[in-house]
C-alpha positions as a printed Julia matrix, in Angstrom:
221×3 Matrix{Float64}:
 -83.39  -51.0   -53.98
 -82.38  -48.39  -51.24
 -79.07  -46.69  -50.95
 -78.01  -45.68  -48.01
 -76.78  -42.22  -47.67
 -74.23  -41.08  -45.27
 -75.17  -37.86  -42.87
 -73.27  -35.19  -43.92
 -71.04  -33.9   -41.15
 -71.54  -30.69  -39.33
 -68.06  -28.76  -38.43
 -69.62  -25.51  -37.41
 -70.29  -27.03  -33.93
 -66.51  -28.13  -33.27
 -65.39  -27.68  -29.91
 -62.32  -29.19  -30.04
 -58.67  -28.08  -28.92
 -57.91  -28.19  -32.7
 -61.17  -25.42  -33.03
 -59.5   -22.93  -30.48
 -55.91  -22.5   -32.08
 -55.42  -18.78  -32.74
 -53.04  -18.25  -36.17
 -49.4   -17.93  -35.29
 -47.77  -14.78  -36.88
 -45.27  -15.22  -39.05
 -41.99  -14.43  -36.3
 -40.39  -11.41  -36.92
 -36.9   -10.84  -37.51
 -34.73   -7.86  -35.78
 -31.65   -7.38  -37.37
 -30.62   -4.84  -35.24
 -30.21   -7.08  -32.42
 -28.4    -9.68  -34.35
 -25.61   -6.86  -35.43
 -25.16   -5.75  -31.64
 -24.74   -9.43  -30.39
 -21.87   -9.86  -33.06
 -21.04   -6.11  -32.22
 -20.78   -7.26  -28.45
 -18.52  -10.23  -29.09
 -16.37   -9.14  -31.54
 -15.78   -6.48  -28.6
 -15.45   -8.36  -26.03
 -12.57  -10.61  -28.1
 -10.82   -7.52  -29.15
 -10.7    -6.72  -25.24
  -9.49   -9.8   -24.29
  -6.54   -9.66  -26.65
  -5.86   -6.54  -25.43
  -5.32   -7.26  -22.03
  -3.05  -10.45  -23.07
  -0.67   -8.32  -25.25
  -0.65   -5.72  -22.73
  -0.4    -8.14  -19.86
   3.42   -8.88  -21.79
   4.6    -5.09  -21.58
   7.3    -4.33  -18.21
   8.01   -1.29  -16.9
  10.66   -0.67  -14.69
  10.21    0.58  -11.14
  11.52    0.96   -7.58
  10.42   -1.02   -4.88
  11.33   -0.03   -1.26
  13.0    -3.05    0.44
  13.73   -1.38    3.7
  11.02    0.37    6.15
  11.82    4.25    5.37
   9.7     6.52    7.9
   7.85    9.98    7.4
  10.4    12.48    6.71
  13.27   10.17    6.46
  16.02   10.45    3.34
  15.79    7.78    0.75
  18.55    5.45    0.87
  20.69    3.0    -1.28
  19.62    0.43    0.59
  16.09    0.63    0.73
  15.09    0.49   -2.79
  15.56   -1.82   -5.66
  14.68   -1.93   -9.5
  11.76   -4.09  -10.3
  10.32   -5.53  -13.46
   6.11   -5.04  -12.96
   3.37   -4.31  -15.86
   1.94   -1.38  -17.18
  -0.99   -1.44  -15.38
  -1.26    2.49  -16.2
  -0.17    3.54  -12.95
   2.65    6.31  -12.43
   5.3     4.3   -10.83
   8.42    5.89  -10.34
  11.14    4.53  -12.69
  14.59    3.2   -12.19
  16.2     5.79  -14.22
  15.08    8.46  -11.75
  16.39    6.57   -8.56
  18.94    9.71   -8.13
  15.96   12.42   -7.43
  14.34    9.97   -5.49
  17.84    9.27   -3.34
  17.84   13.2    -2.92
  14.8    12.94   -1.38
  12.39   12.09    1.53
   9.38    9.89    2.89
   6.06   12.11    2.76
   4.88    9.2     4.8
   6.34    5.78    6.24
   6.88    3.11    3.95
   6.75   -0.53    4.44
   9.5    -2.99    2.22
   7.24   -4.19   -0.94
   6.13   -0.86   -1.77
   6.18    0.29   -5.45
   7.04    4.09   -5.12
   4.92    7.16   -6.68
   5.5    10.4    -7.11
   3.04   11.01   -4.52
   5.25    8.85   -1.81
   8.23   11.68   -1.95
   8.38   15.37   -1.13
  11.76   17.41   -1.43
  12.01   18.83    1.82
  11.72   16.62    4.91
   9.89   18.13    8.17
  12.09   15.84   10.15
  15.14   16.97    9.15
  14.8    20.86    8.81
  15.36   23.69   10.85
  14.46   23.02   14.65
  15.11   19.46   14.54
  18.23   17.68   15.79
  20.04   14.26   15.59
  20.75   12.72   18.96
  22.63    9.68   19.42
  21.92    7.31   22.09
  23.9     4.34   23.91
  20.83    2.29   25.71
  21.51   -0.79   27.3
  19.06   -3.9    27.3
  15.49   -3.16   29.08
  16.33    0.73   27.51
  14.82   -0.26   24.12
  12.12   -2.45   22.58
  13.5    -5.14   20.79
  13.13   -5.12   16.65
  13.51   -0.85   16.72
  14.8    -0.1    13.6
  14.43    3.1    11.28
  11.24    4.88   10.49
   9.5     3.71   14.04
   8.65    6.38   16.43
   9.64    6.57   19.99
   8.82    8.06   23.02
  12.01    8.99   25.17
  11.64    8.89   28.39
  13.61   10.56   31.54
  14.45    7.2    33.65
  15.74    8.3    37.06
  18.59    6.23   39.01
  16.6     4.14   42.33
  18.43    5.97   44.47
  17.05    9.68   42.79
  13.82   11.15   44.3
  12.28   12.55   41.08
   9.88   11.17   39.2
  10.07    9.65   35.66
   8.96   12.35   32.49
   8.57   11.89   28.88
  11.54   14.58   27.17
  10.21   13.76   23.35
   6.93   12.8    22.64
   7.55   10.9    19.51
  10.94   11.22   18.19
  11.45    9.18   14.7
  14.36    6.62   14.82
  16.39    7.82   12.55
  19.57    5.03   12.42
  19.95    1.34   14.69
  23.23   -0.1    15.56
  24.02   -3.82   16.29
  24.15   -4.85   19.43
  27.13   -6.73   20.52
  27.3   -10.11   20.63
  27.05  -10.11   24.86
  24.33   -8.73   23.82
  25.34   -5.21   25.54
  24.76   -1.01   24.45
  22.89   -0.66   21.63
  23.1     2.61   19.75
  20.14    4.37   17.7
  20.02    7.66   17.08
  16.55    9.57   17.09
  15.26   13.18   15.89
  13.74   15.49   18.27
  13.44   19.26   18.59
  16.6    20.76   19.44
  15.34   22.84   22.72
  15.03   19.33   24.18
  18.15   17.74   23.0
  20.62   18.92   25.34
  18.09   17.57   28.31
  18.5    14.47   26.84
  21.75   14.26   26.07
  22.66   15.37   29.74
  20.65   12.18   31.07
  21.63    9.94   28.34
  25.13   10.13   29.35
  24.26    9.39   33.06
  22.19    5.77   31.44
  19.19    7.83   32.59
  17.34    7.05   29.46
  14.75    4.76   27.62
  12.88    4.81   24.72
   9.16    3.21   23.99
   8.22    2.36   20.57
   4.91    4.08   19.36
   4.02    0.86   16.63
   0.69    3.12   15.94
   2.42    6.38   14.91
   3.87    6.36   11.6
């Protein structure tokens, strides 16, 4: 009687997929990286409460409410106290609105402006030796409409129709240092400028003849 025998199997000539797997190393693990990823977010939380407490913390400071030009005396009525946060900015306070009243505008500022040191200088250009105060009646077509302090102006010589000279410019920009109310007729409205005092008189001499106008300079602050 024959047994049958079965033919042993070869598996040195596999070709298969399963032959060609390469070992896969054990994977390696970096615990440095792990501690800076917790380092990282445990930072960035700590920051984020920090900027919500801090966001909580008011300073007082001044805002200007009223348009104050370069060289022009800080006013009562052109600043208030405000409530902002520390954003870490120098803001002047509230508690030294008196030095700030006893000074001036180192440049023109606009209403909404938080004041710095930087915005205020102790001595005013304007206002010192040289310069001088000149008050002027215009009537309507004299003046722009919506002058008010802090603008600059040309004033201009404006002769009658019956003169034979010519119109001149007599201050090259003058800042407008005050503005009346007009009446209600809607007649003389009076603003009073600074200009050099050699010129003054000139213009005082035609401004009480009505030989006078002024043009607002809206790009020279």
């Amino acid at each position: 009687m024959r047994t049958s025998e079965k033919p042993a199997v070869n598996t040195a000539g596999l070709s298969g997929p399963a032959s060609r797997k390469l070992p896969v190393p054990p994977r390696e693990r970096k615990p440095a990286l792990a501690a800076l990823a917790v380092l990282l977010i445990l930072g960035g939380a700590l920051a984020t409460t920090l900027l919500v407490l801090r966001s909580g913390d008011r300073i007082s400071a001044i805002r200007i409410t009223q348009q104050i030009g370069a060289g022009q005396q800080f006013t009562a009525d052109a600043i208030e106290e405000v409530q902002i946060a520390d954003t870490g900015i120098a803001f002047v306070s509230w508690s030294q609105r008196q030095q700030v009243l006893d000074s001036f505008a180192a440049v023109t500022l606009l209403p909404g402006t938080l004041l710095t040191s930087e915005m205020g200088v102790k001595a005013s250009a304007e206002l010192g030796p040289g310069k001088a105060k000149v008050g002027l009646a215009l009537k309507p077509g004299q003046m722009p409409v919506g002058l008010k302090p802090g603008d600059r102006v040309q004033v201009v010589y404006v002769p009658g129709r019956s003169s034979q000279t010519e119109s001149r410019v007599l201050a090259q920009s003058a800042l407008v240092f005050g503005v009346g109310e007009r009446g209600r007729t809607g007649g003389t409205g009076q603003i009073t400028v600074i200009v050099e005092t050699q010129v003054s008189p000139v213009i005082l001499q035609y401004a009480s003849s009505g030989e006078v106008a002024v043009a607002e300079l809206p790009g020279a602050r």
